[in-house]
PDB file of C-alpha atoms in Angstrom:
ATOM      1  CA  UNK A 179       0.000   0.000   0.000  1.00 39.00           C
ATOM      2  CA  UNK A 180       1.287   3.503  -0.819  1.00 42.00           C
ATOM      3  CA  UNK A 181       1.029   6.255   1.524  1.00 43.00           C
ATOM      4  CA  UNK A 182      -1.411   8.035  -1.030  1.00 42.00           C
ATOM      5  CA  UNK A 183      -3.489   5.348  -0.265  1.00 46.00           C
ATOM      6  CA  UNK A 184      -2.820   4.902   3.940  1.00 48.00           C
ATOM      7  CA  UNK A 185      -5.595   7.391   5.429  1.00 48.00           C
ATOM      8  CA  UNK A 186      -4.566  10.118   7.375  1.00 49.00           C
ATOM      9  CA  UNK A 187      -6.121   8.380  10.355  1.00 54.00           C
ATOM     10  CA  UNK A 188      -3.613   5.481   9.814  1.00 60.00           C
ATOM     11  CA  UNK A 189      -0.453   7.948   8.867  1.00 67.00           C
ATOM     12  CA  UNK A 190      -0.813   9.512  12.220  1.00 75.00           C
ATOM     13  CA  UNK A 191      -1.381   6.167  14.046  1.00 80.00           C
ATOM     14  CA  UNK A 192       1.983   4.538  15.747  1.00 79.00           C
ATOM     15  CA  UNK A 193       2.748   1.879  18.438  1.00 82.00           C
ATOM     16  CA  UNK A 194       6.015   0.240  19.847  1.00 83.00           C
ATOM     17  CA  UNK A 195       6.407  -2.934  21.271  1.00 89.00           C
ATOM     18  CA  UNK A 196       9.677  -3.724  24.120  1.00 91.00           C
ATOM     19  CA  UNK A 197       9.736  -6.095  27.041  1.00 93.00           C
ATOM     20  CA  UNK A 198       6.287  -6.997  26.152  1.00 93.00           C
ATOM     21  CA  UNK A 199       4.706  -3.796  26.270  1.00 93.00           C
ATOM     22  CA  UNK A 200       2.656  -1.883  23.660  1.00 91.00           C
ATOM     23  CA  UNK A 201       2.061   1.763  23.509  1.00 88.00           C
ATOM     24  CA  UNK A 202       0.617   3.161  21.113  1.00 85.00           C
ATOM     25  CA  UNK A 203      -1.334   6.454  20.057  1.00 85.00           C
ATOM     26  CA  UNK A 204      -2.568   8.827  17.634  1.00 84.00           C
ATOM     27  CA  UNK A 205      -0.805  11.956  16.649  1.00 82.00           C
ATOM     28  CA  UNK A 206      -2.998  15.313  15.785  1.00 83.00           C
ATOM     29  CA  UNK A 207      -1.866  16.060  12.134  1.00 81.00           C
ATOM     30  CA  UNK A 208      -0.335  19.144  13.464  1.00 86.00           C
ATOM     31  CA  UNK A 209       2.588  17.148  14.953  1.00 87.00           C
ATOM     32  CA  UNK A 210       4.592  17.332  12.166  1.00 89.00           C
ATOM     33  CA  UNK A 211       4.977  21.358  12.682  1.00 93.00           C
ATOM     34  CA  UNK A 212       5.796  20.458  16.452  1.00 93.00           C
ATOM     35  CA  UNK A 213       8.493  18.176  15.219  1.00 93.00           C
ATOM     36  CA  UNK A 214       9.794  20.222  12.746  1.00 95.00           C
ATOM     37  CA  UNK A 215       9.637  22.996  15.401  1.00 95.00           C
ATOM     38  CA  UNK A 216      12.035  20.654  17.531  1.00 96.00           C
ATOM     39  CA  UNK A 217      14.397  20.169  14.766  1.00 96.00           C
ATOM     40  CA  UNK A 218      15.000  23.849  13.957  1.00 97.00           C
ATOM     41  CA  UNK A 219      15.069  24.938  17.989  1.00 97.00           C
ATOM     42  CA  UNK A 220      17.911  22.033  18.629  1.00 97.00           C
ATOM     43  CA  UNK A 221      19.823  22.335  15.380  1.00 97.00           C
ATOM     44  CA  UNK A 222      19.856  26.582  15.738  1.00 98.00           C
ATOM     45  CA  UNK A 223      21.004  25.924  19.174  1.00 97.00           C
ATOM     46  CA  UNK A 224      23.637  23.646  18.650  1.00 98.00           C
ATOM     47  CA  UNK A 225      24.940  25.115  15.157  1.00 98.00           C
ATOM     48  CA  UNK A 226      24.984  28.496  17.272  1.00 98.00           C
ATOM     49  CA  UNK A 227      26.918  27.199  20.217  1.00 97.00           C
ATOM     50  CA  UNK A 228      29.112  25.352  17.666  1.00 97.00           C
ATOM     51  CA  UNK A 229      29.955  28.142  15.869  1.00 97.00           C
ATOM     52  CA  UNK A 230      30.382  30.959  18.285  1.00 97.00           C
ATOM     53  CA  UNK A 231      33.049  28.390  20.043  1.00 96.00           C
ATOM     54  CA  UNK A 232      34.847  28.056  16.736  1.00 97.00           C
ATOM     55  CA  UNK A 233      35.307  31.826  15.917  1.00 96.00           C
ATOM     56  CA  UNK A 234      35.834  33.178  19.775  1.00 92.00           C
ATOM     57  CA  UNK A 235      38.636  35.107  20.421  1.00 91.00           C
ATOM     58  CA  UNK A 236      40.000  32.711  23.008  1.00 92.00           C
ATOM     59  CA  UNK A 237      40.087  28.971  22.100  1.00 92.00           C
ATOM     60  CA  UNK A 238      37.468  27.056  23.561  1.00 93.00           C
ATOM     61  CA  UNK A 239      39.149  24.683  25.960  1.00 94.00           C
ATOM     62  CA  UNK A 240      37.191  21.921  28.236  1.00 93.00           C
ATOM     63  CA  UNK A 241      39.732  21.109  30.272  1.00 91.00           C
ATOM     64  CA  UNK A 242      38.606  23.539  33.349  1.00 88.00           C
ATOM     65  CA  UNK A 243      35.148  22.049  32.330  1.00 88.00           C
ATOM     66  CA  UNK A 244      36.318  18.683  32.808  1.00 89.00           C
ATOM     67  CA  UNK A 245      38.718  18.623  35.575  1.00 85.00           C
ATOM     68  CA  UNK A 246      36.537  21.144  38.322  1.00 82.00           C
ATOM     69  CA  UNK A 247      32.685  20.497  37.458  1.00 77.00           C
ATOM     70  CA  UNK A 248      31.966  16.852  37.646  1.00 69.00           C
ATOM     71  CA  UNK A 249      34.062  16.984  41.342  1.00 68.00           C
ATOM     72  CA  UNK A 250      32.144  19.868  42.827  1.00 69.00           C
ATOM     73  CA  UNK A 251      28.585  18.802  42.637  1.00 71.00           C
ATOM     74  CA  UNK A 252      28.204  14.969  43.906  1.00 76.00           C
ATOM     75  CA  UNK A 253      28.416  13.820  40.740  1.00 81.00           C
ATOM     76  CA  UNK A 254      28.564  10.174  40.135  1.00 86.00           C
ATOM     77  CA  UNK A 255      30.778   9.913  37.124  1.00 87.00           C
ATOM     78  CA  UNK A 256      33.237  12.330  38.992  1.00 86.00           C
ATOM     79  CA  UNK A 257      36.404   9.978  38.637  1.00 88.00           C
ATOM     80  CA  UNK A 258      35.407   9.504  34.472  1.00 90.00           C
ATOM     81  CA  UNK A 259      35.416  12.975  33.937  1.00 90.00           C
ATOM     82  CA  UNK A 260      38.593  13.412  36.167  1.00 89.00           C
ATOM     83  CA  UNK A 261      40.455  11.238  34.235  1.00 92.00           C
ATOM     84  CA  UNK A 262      39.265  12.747  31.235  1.00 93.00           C
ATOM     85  CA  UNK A 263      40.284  16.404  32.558  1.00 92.00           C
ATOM     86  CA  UNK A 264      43.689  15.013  33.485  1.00 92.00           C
ATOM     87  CA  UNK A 265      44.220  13.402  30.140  1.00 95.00           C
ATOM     88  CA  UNK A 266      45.961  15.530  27.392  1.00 96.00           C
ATOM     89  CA  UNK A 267      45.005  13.629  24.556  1.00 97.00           C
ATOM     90  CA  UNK A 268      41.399  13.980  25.889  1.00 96.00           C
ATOM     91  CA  UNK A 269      41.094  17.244  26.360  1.00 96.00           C
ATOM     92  CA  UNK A 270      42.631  17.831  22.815  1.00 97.00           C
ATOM     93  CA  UNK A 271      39.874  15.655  20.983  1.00 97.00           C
ATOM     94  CA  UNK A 272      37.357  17.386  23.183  1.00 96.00           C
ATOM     95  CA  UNK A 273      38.781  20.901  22.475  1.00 97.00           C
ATOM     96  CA  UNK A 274      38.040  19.782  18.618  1.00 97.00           C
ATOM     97  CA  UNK A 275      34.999  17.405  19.075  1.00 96.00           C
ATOM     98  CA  UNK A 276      32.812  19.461  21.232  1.00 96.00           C
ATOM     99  CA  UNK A 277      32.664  22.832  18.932  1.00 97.00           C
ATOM    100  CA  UNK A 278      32.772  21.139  15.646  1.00 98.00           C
ATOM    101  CA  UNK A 279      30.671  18.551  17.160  1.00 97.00           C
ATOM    102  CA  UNK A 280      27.708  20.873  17.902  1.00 98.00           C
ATOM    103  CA  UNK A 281      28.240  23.033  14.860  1.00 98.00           C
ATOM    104  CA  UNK A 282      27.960  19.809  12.587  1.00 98.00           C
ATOM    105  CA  UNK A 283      25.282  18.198  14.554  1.00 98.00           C
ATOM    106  CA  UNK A 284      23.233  21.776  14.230  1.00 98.00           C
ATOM    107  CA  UNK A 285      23.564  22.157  10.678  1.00 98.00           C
ATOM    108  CA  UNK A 286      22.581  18.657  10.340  1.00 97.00           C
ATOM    109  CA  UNK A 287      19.021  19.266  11.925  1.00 97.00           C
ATOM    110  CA  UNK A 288      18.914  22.723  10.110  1.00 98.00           C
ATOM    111  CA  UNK A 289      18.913  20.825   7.246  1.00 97.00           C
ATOM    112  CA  UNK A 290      17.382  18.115   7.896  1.00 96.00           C
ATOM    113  CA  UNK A 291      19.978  15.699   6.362  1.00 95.00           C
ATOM    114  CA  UNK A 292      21.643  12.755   8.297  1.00 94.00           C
ATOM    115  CA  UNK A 293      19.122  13.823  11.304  1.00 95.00           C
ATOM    116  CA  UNK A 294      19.081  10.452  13.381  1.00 94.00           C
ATOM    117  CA  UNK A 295      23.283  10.198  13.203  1.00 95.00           C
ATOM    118  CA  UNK A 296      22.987  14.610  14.382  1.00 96.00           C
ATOM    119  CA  UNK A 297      19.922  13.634  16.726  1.00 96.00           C
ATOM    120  CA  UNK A 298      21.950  10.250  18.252  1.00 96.00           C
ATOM    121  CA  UNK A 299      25.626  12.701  18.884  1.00 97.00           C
ATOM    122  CA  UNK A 300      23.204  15.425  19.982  1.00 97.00           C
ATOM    123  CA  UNK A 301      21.189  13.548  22.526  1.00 97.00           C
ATOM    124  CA  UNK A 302      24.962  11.752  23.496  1.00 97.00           C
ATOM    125  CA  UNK A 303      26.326  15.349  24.688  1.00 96.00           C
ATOM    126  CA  UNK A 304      23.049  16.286  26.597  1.00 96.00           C
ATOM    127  CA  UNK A 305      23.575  12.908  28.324  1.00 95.00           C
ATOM    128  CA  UNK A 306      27.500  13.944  29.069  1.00 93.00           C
ATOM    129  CA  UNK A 307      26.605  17.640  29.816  1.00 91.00           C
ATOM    130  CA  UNK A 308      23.694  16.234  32.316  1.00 91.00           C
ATOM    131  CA  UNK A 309      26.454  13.856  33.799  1.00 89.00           C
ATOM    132  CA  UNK A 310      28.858  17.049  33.930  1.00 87.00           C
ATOM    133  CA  UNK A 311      26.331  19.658  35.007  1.00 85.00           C
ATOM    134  CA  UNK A 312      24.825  16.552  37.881  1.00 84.00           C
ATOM    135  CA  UNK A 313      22.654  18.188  40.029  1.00 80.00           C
ATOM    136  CA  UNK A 314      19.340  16.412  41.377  1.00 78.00           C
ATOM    137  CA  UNK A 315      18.647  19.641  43.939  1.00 74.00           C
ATOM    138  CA  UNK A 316      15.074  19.701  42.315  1.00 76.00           C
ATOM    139  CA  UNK A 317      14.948  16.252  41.084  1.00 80.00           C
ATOM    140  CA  UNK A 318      16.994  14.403  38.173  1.00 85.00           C
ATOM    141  CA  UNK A 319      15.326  15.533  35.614  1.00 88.00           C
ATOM    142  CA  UNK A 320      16.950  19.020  34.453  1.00 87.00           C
ATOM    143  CA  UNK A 321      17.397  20.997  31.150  1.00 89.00           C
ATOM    144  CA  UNK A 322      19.809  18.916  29.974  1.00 92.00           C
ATOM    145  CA  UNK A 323      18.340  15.874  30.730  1.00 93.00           C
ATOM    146  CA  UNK A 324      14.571  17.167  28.797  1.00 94.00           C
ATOM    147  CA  UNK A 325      17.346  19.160  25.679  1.00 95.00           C
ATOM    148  CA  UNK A 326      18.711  14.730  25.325  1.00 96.00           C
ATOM    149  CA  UNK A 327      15.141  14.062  25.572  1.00 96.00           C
ATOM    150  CA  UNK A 328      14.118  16.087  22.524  1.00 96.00           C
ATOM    151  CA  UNK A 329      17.242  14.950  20.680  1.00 96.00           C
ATOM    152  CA  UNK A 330      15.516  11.482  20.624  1.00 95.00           C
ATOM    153  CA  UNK A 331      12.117  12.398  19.894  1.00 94.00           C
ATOM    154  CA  UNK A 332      13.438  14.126  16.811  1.00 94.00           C
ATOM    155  CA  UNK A 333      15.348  10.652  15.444  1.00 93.00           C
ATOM    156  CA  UNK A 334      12.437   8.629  16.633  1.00 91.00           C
ATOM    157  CA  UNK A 335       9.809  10.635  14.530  1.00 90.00           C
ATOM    158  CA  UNK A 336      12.261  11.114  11.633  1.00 88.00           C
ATOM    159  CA  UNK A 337      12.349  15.140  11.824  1.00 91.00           C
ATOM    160  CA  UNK A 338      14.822  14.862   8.848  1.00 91.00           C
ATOM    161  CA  UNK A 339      11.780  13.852   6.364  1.00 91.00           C
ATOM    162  CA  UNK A 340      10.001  16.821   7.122  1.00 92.00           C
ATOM    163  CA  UNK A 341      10.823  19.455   5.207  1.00 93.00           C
ATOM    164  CA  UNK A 342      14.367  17.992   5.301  1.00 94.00           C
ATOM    165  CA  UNK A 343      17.019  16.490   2.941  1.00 94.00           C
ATOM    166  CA  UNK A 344      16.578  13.197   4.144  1.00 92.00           C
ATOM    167  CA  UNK A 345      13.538  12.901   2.307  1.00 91.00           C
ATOM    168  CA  UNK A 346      15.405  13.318  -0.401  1.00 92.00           C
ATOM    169  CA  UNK A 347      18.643  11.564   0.411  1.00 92.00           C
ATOM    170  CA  UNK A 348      16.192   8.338   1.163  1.00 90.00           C
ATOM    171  CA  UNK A 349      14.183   8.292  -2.207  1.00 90.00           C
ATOM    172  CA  UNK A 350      17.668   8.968  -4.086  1.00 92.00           C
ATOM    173  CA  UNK A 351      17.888   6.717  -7.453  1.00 91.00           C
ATOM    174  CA  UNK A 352      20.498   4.485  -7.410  1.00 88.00           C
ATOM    175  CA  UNK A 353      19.645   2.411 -11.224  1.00 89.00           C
ATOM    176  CA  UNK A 354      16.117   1.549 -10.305  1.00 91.00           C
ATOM    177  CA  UNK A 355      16.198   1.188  -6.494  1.00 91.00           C
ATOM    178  CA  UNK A 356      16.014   3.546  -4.004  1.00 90.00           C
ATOM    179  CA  UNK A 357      19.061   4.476  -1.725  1.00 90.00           C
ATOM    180  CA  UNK A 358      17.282   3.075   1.171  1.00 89.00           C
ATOM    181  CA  UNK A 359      16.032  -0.129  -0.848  1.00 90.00           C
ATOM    182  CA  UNK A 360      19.539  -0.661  -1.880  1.00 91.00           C
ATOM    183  CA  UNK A 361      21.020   0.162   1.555  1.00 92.00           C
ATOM    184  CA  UNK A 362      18.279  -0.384   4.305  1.00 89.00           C
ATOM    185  CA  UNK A 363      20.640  -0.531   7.095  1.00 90.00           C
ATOM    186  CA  UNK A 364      21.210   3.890   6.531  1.00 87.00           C
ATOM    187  CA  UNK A 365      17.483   4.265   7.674  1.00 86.00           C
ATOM    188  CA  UNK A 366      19.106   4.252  10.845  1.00 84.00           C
ATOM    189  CA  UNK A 367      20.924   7.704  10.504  1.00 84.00           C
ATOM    190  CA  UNK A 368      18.508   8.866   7.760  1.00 83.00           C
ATOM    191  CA  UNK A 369      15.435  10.296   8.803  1.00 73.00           C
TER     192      UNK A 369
END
């Protein structure tokens, strides 16, 4: 069946199974604005605090970040991000991964190309930043934590279809198949 022929009813419909448990539900057919909405939000806001590290006067530098945050506040990854303060090589590929990291990630869900891969790395800092920024004063859940949670509603509804290059990238003619029917295994960080 093609999705000219699914109803809307039945496009908006989804449900996961895991451990033996269903959910399910029915999205309003505004949702895909929301989502979009999501997509733009993170990917300005990474691709903006990529880029203003990259061009700053100073070097950006997480070693401070590293070495004195995660041992002030309880945290209990503390020795992890110790070592990875007190590690040269570390703090080098951090210097380079976290700018570039966000700026790529951002332009990614600007884009909307490659959005699950920028949505996976995205929601993978949020977890390290909630890790490095621990504090559970006014419960676990923070900004970080909720910024990691909208990271992975963004790959799990496929934000990079709407109004995004994936759609394209996906549907890309490869001698009569599709890129994904040739490659289904890139549906993964398409989307």
């Amino acid at each position: 069946m093609t999705s000219s022929t699914i109803s809307a009813d039945a496009r908006n419909t989804f449900e996961s199974t895991i451990g033996g448990y269903t959910v399910g539900g029915r999205a309003h057919s505004l949702s895909a604005w929301f989502v979009l909405s999501l997509r733009l939000m993170m990917g300005w806001a990474f691709a903006y605090s990529g880029f203003t590290k990259i061009v700053a006067a100073e070097p950006f530098s997480a070693g401070g970040y590293l070495t004195n945050v995660a041992a002030t506040n309880g945290n209990p990854l503390a020795g992890l991000f110790a070592w990875m303060g007190a590690t040269p090589w570390f703090v080098e590929f951090a210097n380079v991964a976290v700018p570039w990291g966000e700026l790529l990630i951002g332009l990614g869900l600007l884009v909307g190309a490659l959005v699950r891969l920028a949505a996976f790395f995205g929601a993978l800092m949020m977890l390290m930043f909630y890790f490095g920024n621990w504090d559970i004063a006014h419960g676990v859940i923070n900004g970080d934590f909720a910024y990691m949670l909208v990271f992975l509603a963004v790959a799990a509804f496929g934000a990079g279809r709407i109004l995004g290059l994936d759609a394209s990238i996906e549907t890309y003619d490869l001698g009569g198949q599709t890129l994904l029917e040739r490659y289904p295994r890139l549906e993964y960080v398409l989307g």
